[in-house]
Coordinates of N, CA and C in Angstrom, one line a residue:
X674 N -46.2 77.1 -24.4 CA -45.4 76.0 -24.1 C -44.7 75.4 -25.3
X675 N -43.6 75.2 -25.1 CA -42.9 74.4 -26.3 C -42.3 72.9 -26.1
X676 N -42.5 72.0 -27.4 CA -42.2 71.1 -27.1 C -41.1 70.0 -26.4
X677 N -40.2 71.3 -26.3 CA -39.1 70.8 -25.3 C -38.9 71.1 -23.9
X678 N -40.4 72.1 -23.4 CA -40.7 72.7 -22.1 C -41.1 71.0 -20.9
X679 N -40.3 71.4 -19.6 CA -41.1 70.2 -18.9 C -42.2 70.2 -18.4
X680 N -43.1 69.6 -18.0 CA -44.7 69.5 -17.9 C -44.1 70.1 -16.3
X681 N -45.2 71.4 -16.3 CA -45.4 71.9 -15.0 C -47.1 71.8 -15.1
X682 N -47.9 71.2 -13.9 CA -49.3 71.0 -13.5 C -49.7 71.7 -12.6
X683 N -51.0 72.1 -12.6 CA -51.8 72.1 -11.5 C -53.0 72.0 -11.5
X684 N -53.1 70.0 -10.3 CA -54.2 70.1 -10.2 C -55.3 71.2 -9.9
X685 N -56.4 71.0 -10.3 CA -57.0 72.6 -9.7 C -58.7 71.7 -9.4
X686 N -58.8 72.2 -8.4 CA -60.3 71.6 -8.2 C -60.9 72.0 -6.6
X687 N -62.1 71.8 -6.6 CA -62.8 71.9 -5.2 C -61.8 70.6 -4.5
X688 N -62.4 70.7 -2.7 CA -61.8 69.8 -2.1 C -62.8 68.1 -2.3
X689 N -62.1 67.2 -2.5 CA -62.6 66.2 -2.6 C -62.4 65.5 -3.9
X690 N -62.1 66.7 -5.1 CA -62.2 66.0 -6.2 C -61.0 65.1 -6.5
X691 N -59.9 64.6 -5.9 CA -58.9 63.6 -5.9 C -57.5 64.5 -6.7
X692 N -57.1 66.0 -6.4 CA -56.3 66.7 -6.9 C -54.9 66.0 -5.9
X693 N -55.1 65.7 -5.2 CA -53.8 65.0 -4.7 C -53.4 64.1 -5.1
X694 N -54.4 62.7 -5.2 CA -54.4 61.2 -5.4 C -54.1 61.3 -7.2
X695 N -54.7 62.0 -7.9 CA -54.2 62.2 -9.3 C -52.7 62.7 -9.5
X696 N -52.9 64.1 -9.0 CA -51.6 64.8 -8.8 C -50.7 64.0 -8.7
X697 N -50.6 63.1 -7.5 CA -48.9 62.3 -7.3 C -48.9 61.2 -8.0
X698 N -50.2 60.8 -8.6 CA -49.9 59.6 -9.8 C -49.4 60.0 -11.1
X699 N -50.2 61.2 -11.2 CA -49.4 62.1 -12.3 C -48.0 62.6 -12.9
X700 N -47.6 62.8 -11.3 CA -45.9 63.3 -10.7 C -44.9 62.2 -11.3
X701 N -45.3 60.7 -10.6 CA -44.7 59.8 -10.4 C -44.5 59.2 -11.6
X702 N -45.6 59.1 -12.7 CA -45.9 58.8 -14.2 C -44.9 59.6 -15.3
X703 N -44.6 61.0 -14.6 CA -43.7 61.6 -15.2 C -42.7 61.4 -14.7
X704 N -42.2 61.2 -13.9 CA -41.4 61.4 -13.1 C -41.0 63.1 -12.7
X705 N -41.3 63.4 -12.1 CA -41.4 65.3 -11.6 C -41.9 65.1 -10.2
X706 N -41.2 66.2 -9.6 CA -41.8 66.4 -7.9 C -43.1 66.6 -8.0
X707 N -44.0 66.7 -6.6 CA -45.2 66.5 -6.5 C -45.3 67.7 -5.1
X708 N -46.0 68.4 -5.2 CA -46.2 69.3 -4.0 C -47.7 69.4 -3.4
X709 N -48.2 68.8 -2.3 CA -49.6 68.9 -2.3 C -49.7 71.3 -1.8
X710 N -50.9 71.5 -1.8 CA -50.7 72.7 -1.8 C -51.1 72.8 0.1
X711 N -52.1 71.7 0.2 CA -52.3 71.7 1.4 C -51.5 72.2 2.6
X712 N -49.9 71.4 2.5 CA -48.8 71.4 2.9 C -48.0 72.3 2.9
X713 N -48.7 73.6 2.5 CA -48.3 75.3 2.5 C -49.1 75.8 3.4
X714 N -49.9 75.4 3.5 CA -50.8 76.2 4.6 C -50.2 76.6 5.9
X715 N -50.6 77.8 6.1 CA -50.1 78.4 7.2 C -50.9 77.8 8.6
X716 N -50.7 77.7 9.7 CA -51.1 77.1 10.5 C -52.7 77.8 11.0
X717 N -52.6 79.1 10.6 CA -53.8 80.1 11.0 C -55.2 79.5 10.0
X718 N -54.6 79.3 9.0 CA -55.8 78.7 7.6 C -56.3 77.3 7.9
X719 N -55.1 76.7 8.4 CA -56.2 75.1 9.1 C -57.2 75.1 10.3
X720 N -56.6 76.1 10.9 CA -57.6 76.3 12.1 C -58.7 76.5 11.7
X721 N -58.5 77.8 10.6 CA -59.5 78.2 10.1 C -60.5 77.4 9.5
X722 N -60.3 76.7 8.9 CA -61.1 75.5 7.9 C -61.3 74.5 8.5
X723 N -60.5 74.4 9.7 CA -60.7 72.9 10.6 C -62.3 73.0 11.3
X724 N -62.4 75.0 11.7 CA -63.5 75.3 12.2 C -64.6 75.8 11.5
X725 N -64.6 75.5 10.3 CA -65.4 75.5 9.6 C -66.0 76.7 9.1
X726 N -64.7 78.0 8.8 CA -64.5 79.0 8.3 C -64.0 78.8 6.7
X727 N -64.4 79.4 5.8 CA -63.8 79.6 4.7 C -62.8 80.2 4.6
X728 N -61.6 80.1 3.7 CA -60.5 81.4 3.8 C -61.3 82.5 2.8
X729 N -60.7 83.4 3.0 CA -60.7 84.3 2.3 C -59.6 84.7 1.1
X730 N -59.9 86.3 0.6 CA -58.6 86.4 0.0 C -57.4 86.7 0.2
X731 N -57.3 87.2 1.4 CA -56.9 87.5 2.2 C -55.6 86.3 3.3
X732 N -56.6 85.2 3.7 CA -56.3 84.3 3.8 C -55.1 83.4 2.5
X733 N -55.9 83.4 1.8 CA -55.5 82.8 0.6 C -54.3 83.6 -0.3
X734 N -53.9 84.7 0.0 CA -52.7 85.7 -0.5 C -51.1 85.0 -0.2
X735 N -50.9 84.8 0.7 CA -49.3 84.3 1.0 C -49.4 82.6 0.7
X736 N -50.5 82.1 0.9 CA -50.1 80.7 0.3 C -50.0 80.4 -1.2
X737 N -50.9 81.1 -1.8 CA -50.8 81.2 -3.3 C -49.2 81.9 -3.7
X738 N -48.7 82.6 -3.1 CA -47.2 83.2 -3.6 C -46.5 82.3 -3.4
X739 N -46.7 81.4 -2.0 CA -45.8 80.6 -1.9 C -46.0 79.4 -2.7
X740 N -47.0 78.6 -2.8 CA -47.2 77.9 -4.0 C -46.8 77.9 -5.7
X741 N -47.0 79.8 -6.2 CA -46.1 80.3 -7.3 C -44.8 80.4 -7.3
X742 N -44.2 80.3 -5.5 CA -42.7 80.3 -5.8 C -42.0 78.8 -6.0
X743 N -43.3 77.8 -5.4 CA -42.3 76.4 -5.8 C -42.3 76.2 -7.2
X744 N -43.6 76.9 -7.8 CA -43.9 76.3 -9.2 C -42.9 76.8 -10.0
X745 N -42.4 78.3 -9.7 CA -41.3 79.0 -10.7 C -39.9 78.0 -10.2
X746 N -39.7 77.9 -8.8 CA -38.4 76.5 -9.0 C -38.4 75.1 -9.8
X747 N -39.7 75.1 -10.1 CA -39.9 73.7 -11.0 C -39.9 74.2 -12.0
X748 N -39.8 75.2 -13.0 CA -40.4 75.7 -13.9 C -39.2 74.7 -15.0
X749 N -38.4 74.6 -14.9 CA -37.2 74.2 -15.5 C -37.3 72.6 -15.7
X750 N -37.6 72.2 -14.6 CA -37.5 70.4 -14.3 C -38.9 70.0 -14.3
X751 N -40.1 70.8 -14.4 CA -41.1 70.3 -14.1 C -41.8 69.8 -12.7
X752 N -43.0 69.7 -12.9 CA -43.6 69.0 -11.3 C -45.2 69.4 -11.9
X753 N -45.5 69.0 -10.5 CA -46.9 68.8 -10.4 C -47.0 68.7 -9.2
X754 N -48.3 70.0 -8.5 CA -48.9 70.6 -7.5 C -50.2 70.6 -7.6
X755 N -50.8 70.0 -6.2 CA -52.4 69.8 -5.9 C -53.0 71.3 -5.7
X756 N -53.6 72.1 -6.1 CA -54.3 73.2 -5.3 C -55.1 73.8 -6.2
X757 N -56.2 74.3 -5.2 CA -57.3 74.6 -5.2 C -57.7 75.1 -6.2
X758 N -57.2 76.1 -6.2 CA -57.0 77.2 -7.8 C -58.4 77.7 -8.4
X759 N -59.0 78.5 -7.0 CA -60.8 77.9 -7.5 C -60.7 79.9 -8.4
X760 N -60.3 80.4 -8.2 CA -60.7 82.2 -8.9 C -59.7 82.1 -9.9
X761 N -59.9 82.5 -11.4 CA -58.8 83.1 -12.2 C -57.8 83.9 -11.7
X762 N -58.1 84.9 -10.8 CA -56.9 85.6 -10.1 C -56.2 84.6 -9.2
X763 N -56.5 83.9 -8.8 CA -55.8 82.8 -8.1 C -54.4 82.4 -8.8
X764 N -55.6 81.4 -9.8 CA -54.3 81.3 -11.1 C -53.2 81.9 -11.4
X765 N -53.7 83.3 -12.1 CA -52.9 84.4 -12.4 C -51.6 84.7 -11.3
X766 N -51.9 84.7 -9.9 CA -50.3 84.3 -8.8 C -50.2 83.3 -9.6
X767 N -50.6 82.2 -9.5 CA -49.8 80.5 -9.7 C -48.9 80.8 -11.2
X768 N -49.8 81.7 -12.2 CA -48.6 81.6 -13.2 C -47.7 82.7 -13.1
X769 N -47.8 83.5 -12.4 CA -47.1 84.9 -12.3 C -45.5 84.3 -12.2
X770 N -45.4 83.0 -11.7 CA -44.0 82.8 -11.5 C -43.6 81.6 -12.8
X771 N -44.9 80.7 -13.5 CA -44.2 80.3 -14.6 C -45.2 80.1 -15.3
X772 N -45.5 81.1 -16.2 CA -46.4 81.5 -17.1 C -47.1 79.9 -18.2
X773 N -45.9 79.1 -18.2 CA -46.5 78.0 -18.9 C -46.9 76.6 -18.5
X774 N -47.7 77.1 -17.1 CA -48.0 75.9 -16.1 C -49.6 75.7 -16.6
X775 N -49.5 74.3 -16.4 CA -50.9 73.9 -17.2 C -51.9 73.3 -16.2
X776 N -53.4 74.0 -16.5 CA -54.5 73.4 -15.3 C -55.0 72.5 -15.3
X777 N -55.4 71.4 -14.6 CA -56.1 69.9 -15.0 C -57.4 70.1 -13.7
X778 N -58.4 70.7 -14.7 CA -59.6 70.7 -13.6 C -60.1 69.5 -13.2
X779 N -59.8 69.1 -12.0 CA -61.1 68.0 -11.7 C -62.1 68.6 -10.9
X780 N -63.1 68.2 -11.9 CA -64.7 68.8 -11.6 C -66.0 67.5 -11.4
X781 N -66.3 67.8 -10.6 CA -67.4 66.1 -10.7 C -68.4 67.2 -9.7
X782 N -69.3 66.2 -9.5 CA -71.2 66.2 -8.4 C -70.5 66.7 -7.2
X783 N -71.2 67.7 -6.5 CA -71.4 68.4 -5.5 C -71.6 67.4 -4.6
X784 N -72.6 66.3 -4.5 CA -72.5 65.4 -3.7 C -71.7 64.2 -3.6
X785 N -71.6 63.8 -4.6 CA -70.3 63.1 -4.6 C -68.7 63.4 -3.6
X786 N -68.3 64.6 -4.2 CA -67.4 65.1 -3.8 C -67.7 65.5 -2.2
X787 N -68.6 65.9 -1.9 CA -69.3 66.0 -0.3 C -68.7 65.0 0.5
X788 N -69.5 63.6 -0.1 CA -69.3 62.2 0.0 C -67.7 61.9 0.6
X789 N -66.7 62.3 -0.2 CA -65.3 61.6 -0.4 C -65.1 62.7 0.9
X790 N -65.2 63.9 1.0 CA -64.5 64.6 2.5 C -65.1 64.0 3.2
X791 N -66.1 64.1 3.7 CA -66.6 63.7 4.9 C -66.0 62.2 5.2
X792 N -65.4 61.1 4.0 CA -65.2 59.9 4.5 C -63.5 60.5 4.4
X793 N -63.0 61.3 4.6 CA -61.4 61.5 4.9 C -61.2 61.6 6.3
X794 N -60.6 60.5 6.9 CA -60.3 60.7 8.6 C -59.2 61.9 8.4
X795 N -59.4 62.7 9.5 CA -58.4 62.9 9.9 C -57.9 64.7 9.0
X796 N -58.6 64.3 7.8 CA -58.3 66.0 7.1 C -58.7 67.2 7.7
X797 N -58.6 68.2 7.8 CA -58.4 69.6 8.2 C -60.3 70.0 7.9
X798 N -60.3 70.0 6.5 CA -61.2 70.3 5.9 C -62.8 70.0 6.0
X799 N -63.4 70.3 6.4 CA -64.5 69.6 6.5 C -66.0 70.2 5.3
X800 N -67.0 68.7 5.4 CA -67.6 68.7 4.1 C -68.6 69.8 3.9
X801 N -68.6 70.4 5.0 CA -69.6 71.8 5.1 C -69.0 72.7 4.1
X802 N -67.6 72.7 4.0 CA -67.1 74.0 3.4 C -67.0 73.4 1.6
X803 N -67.8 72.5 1.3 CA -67.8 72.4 -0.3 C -68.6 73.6 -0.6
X804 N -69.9 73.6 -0.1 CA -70.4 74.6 -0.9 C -69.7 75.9 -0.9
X805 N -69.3 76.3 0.0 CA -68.5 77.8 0.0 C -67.2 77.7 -1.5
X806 N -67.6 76.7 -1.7 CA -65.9 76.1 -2.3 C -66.4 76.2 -3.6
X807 N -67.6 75.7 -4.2 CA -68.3 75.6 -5.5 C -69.0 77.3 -5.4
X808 N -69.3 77.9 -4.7 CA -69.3 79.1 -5.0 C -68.1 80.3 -5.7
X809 N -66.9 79.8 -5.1 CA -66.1 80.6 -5.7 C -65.7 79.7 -7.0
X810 N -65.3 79.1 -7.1 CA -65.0 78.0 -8.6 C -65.4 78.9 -9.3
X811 N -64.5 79.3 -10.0 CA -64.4 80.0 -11.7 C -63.8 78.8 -12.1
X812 N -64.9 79.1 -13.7 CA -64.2 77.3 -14.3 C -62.8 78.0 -15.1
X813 N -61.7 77.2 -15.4 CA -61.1 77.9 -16.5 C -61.4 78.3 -18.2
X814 N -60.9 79.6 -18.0 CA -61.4 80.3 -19.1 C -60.6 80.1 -20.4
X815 N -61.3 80.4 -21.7 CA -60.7 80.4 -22.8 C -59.1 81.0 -23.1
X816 N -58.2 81.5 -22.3 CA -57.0 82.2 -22.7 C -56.3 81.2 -21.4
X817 N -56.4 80.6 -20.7 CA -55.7 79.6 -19.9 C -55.7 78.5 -20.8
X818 N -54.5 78.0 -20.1 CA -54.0 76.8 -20.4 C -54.3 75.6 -19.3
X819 N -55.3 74.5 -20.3 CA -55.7 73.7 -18.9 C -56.8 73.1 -19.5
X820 N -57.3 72.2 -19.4 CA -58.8 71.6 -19.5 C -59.1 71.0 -18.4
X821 N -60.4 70.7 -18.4 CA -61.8 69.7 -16.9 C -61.8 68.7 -17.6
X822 N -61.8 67.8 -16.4 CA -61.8 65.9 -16.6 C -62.9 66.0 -15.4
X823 N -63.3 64.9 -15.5 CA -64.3 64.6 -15.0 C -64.3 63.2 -13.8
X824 N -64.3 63.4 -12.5 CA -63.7 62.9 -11.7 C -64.3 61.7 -11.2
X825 N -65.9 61.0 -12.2 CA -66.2 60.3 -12.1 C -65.3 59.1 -12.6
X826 N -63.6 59.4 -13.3 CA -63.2 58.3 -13.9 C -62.4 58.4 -12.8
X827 N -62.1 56.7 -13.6 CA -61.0 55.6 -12.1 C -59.5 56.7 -12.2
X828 N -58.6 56.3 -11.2 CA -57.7 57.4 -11.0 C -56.2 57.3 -12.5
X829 N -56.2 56.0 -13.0 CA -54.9 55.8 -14.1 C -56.2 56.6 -15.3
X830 N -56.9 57.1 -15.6 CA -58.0 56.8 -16.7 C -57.8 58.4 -16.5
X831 N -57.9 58.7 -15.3 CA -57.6 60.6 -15.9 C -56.2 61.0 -15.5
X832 N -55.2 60.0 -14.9 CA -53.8 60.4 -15.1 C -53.5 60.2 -17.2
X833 N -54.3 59.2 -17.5 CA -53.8 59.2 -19.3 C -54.4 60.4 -19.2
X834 N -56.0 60.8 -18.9 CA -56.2 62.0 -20.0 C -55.5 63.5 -19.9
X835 N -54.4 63.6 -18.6 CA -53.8 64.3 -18.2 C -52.5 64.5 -18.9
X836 N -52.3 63.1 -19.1 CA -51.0 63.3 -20.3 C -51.4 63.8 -21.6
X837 N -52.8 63.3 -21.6 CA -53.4 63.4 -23.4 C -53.1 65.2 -23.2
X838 N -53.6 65.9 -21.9 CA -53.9 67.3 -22.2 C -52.5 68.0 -22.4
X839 N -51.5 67.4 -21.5 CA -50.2 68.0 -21.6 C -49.5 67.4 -23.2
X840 N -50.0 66.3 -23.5 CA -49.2 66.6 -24.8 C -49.9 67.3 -26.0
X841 N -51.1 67.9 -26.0 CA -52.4 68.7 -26.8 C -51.6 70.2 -26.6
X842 N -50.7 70.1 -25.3 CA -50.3 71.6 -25.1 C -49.1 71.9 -25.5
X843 N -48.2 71.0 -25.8 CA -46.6 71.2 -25.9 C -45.7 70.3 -24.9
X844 N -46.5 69.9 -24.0 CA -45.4 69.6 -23.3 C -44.7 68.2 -23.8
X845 N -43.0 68.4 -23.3 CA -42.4 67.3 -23.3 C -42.7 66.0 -22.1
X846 N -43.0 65.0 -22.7 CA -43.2 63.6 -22.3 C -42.4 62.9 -22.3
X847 N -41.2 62.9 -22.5 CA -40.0 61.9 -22.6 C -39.0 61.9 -21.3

């Protein structure tokens, strides 16, 4: 990333850890679009999860392209996207379309995060499927771009450390 590159994000985290609620404060802080990833899902994958199936990879293949194809339209103007992004190969689609998109893990307690689904009216997702969810979690590795925050902070307290990471990496803030 160079310093005159626009900040392209992706929240990445299990469900629960506040990748949305960050994300669009994040967006809005920058000023850059905001895409939840949720909002890609194909209608077959909420069923799926509504019923308390895990996706697969399978599952998980066309949403992830389609997710990498908003990111490569933002690649220029920047943005910031909520999604999951729990396997390195995951990623690897997400950057396949703009290689200098940066990861902001929110990672916090298994039960905590339990906690915050279960009190979401109304979400698709339900809190049974965290564990399936912390099983796949690959944390980000040393050749990505990206650092873990810690999602016990209040939500403006890891939108700064979000900026702190995007300007640690190149990105333009102006």
């Amino acid at each position: 990333m160079t310093s005159t590159s626009p900040p392209l994000v992706v929240m990445m985290g299990v469900s629960g850890s506040g990748k949305t609620t960050v994300g669009a404060a994040l967006a809005q802080r920058l000023r850059v679009p905001f895409a939840d990833a949720d909002d890609f899902h194909p209608p077959e994958n909420i069923a799926k999860m509504a019923a308390g199936i895990p996706l697969d990879d399978d599952d998980r293949g066309p949403w992830l392209q389609t997710i990498a194809a908003w990111l490569g339209e933002h690649a220029v103007t920047g943005g910031v996207a909520s999604c999951s992004a729990l396997k390195r190969a995951y990623r690897d689609i997400l950057t396949s379309a703009a290689p200098h998109t940066v990861f902001i893990h929110l990672h916090g307690d298994r039960d905590v995060l339990a906690e915050r689904v279960a009190g979401r009216p109304g979400h698709f997702m339900p809190a049974a499927l965290i564990d399936s969810q912390f099983a796949t979690l690959e944390p980000l590795q040393a050749d990505e771009i990206g650092q873990t925050l810690d999602v016990a902070q209040p939500v403006d307290t890891l939108v700064e450390q979000s900026l702190d990471v995007l300007a640690s990496k190149g990105a333009s803030l102006a």
